[in-house]
C-alpha positions as CSV (number, residue, x, y, z in Angstrom):
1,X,3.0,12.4,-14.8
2,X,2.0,14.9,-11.7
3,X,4.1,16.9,-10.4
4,X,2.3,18.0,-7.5
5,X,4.8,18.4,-4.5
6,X,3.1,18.6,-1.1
7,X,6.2,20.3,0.7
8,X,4.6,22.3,3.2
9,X,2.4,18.8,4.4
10,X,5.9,17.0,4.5
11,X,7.3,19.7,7.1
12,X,4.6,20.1,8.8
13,X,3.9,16.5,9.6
14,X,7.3,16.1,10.2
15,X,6.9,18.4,13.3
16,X,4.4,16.2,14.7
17,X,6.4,12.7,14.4
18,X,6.9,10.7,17.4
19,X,9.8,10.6,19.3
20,X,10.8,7.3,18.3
21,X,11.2,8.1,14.4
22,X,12.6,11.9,15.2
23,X,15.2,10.9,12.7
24,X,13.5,11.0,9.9
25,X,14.8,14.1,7.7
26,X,13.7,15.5,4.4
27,X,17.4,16.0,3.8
28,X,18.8,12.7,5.5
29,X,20.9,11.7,2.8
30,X,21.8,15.0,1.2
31,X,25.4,14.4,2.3
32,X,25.9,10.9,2.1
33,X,23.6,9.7,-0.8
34,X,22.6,12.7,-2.9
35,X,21.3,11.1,-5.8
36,X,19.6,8.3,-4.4
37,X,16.6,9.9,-5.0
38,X,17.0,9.7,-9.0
39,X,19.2,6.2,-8.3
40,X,15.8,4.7,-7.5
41,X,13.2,6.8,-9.8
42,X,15.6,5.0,-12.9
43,X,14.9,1.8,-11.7
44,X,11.0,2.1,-11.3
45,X,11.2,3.8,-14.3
46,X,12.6,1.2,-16.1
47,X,10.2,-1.5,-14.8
48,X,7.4,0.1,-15.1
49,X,7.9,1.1,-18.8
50,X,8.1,-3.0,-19.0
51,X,5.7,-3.7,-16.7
52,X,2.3,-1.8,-16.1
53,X,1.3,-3.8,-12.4
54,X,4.6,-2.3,-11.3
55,X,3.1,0.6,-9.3
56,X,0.5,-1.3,-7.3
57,X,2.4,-3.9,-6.4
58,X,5.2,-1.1,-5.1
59,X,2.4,0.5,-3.1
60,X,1.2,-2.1,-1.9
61,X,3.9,-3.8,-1.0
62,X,4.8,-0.5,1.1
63,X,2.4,-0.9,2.9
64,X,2.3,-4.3,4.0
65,X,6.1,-3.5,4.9
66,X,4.6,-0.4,7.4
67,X,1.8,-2.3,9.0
68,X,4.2,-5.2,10.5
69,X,6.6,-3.6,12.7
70,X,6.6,-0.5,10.8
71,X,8.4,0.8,7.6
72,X,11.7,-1.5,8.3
73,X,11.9,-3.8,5.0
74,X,10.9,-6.8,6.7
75,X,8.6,-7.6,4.0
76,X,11.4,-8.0,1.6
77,X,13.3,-10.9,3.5
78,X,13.5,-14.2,2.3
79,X,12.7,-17.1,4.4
80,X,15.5,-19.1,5.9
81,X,15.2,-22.3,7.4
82,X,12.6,-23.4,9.8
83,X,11.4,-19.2,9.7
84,X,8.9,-18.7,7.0
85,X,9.4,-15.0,6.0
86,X,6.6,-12.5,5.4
87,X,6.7,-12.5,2.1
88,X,5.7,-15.6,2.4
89,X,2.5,-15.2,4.8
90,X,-0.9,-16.0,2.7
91,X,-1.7,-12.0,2.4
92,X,1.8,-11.8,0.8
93,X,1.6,-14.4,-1.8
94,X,0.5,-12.4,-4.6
95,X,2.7,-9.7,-3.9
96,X,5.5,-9.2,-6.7
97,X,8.1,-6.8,-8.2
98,X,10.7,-7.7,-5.6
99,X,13.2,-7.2,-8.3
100,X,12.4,-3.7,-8.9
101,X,14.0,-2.5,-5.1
102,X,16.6,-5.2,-5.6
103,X,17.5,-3.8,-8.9
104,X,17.0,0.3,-7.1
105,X,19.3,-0.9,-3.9
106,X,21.9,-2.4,-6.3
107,X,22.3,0.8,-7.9
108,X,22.1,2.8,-4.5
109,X,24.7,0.6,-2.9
110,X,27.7,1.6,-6.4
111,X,26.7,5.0,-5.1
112,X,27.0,5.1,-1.6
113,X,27.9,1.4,-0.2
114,X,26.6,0.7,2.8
115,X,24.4,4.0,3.4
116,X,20.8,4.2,2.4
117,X,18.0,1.5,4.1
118,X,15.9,-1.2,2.1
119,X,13.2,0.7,4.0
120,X,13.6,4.2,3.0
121,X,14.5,2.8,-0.7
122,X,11.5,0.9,-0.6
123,X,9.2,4.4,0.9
124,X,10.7,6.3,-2.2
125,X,9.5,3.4,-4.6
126,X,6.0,3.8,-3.3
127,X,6.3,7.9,-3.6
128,X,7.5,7.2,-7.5
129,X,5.1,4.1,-8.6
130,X,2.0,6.5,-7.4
131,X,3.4,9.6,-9.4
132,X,4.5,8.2,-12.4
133,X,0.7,6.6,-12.6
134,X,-0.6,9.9,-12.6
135,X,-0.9,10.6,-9.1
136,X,0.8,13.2,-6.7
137,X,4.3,13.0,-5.7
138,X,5.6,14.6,-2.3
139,X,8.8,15.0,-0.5
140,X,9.8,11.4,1.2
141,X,11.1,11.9,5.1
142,X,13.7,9.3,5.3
143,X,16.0,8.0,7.6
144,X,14.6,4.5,8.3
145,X,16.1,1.6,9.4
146,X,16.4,-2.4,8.1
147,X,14.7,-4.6,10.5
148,X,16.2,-8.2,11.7
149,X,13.0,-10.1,12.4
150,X,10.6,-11.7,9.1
151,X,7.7,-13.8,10.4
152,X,4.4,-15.0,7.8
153,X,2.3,-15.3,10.8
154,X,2.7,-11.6,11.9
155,X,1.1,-11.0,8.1
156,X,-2.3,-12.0,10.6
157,X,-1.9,-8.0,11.6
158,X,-2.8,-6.9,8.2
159,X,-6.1,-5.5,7.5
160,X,-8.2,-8.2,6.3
161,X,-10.7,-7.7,2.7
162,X,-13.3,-9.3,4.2
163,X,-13.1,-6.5,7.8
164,X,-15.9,-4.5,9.1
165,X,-15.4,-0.5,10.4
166,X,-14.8,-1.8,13.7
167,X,-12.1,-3.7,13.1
168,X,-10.4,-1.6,10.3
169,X,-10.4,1.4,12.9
170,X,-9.1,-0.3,15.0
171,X,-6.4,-2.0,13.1
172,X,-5.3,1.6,12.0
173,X,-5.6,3.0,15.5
174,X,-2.9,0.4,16.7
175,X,-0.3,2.0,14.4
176,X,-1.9,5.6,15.0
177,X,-3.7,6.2,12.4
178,X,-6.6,7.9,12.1
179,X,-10.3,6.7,10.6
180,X,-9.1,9.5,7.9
181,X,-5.7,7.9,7.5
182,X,-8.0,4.7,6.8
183,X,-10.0,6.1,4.0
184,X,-7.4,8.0,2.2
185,X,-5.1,4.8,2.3
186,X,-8.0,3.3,0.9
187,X,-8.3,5.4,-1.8
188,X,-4.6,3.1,-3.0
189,X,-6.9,0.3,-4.4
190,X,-6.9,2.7,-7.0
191,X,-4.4,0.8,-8.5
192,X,-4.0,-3.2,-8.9
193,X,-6.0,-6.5,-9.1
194,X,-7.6,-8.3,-6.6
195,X,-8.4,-12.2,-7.1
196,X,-11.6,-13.7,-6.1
197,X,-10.7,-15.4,-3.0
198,X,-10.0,-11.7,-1.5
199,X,-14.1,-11.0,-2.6
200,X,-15.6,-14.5,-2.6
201,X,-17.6,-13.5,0.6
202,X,-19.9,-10.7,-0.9
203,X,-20.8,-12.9,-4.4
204,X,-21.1,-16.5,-2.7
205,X,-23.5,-17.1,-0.1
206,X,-23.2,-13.9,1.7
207,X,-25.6,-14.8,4.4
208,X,-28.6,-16.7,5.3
209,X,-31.0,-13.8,3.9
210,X,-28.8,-13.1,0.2
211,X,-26.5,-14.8,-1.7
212,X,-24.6,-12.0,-3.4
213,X,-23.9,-8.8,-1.1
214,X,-27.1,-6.2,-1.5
215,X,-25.1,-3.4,-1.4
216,X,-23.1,-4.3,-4.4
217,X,-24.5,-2.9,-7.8
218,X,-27.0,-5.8,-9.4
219,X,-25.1,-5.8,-12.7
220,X,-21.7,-5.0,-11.2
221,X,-22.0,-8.4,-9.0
222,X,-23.2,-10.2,-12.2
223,X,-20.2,-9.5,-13.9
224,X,-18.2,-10.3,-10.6
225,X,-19.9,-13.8,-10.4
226,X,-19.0,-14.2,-14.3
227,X,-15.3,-14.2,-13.7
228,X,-15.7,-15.5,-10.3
229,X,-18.3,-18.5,-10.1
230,X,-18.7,-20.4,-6.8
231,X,-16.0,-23.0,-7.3
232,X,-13.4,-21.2,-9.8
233,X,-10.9,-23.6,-10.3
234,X,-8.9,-20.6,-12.5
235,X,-5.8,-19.9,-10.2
236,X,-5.1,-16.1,-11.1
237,X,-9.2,-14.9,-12.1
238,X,-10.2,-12.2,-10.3
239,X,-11.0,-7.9,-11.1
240,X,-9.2,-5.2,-10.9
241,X,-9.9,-2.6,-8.3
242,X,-11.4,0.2,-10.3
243,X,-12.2,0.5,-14.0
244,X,-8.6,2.5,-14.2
245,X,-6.4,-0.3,-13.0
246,X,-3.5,1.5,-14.0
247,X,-4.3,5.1,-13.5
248,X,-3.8,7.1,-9.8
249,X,-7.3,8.8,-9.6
250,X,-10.3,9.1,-7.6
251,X,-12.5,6.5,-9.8
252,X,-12.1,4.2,-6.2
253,X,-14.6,6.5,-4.3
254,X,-16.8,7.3,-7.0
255,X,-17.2,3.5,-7.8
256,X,-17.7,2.7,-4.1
257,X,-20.4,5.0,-3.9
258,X,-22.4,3.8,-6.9
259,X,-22.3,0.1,-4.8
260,X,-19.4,-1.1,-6.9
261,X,-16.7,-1.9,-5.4
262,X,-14.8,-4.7,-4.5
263,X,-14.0,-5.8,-0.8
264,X,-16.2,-6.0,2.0
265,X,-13.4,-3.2,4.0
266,X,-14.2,-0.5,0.9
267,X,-17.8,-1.3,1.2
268,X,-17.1,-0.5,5.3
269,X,-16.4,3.1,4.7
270,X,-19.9,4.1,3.7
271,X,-21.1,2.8,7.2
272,X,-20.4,5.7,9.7
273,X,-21.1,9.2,8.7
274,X,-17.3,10.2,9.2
275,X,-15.8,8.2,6.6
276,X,-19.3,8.2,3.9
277,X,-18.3,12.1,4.4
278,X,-14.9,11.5,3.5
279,X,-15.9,8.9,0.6
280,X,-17.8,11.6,-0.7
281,X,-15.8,14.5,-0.3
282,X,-12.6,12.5,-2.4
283,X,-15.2,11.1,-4.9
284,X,-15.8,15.0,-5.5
285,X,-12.4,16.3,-5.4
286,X,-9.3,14.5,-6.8
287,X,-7.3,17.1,-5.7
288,X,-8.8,16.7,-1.9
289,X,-8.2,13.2,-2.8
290,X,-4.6,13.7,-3.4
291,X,-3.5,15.9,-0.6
292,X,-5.5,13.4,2.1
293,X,-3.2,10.8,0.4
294,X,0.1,12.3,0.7
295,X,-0.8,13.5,4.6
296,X,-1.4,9.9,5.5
297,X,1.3,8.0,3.4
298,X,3.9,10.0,4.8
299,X,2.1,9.7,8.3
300,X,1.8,6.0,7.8
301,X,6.0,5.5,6.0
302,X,7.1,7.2,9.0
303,X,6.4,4.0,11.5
304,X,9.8,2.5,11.8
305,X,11.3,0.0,14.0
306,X,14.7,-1.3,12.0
307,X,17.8,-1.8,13.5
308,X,20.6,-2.1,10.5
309,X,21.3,-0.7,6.9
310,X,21.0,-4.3,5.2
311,X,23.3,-4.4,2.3
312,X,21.0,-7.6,0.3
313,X,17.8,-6.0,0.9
314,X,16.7,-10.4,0.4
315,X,18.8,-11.3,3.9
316,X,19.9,-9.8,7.4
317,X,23.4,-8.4,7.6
């Protein structure tokens, strides 16, 4: 597992937070929760060793969480009644491992009852599913607060597979981020699956000129079309998102650039100079790679808009 602690990029962006998540603190818990941090590394630990998919579906469940109202555990809600919850929002269906922050906050909460945040637990979660899969790990600002409000139509405001540069820049803009925020977060689809509804578009009738996407490698959209023929009736086909599915590395860039890889939005970045520059530049370096990624997760965790400290991470208080 890396090691690799970015401190000096945590205090430094810390400096340049907004105003309206100035409470975020390396040390926010020192006091009242000091070993939270190792409280919730046991728990991903403990899936993870059990379950392989663990640490994509943490990161990218943190994510989800951050672009809808910011970092404020809304995404772990369940729905209630007539409101449909954003777990439950079509981008959100596949997402899984739930029990993994229910099992961390459980074992947060015989610690320190009623003092650490679903959100923050599930921001540390993220920072340990990308280490223990190899990848960096850095100093988590915390201080968030539990939001209130759980809608599946806000899950619209994620970035779609299927977006062009235009709109992924300016999906990120909206929650101030940056077009190099956008291809360092990218560089997360280093880990997971995606199933062939999220890539259908670029293998199946891509336009009135080509069928399958040109800019996809010809054997590399072969073996795409093998798994994922026009009417796959097999619920859970799909690929993974780079040949090392399970592994935090830079294989993402290096595949994108040889025309292989998987969504229309990481075939995007290669179509302005900027982010092609970027592409290359972390296809190059994995340690670039890295220290882009920590800058912009912790840039991108520190978007909050909570309200409570939920004691059920699954309800409102």
């Amino acid at each position: 597992m890396a090691t690799t602690a970015y401190s000096l990029v945590s205090a430094l962006l810390m400096l340049s937070i907004s105003s309206s998540v100035s409470s975020l603190s390396l040390n926010y818990y020192d006091d009242t929760c000091p070993h939270l941090e190792y409280a919730v590394a046991s728990a991903v630990k403990k899936a993870v060793s059990n379950d392989k998919t663990v640490p994509a579906a943490l990161l990218r469940m943190h994510f989800h969480d951050c672009f809808i109202r910011g970092c404020d555990g809304s995404v772990l809600l369940e729905s209630k009644g007539k409101n449909k919850a954003e777990k439950d929002g079509p981008p959100n269906i596949s997402l899984h491992a739930f029990y993994v922050i229910d099992n961390a906050k459980k074992a947060v909460e015989a610690l320190c009852p009623g003092v650490v945040s679903c959100a923050d637990i599930l921001a540390i979660a993220a920072r340990d599913a990308v280490a223990l899969s190899g990848g960096p790990s850095w100093e988590v600002p915390k201080g968030r607060k539990d939001g209130r409000i759980s809608k599946a139509n806000d899950t619209r405001q994620l970035p779609a597979p299927t977006f062009n540069i235009s709109q992924l820049q300016q999906n990120f803009a909206q929650r101030g981020l940056s077009l190099k925020d956008l291809v360092a977060l990218s560089g997360g689809h280093t880990l997971g699956f995606a199933h062939c509804s999220s890539f259908q578009n670029r293998i199946h009738n891509f336009n009135a000129s080509h069928d399958i996407d040109p800019t996809l490698h010809t054997s590399f959209a072969a073996s795409l079309r093998s798994v994922c023929p026009a009417h796959n009736k097999v619920r859970n086909a799909g690929s993974s998102l780079d040949s090392t599915t399970t592994t935090f590395d830079n294989a993402y860039y290096k595949l994108l650039l040889q025309g292989k890889s998987i969504f229309s939005s990481d075939q995007a970045l290669l179509t302005t100079p900027k982010t092609k520059a970027l592409v290359s530049k972390y296809a190059t370096s994995k340690q670039e790679f890295e220290k882009a990624f920590v800058e912009s997760m912790i840039k991108m965790s520190s978007i909050n808009g909570g309200q409570e400290i939920r004691l059920d991470c699954k309800v409102v208080n």
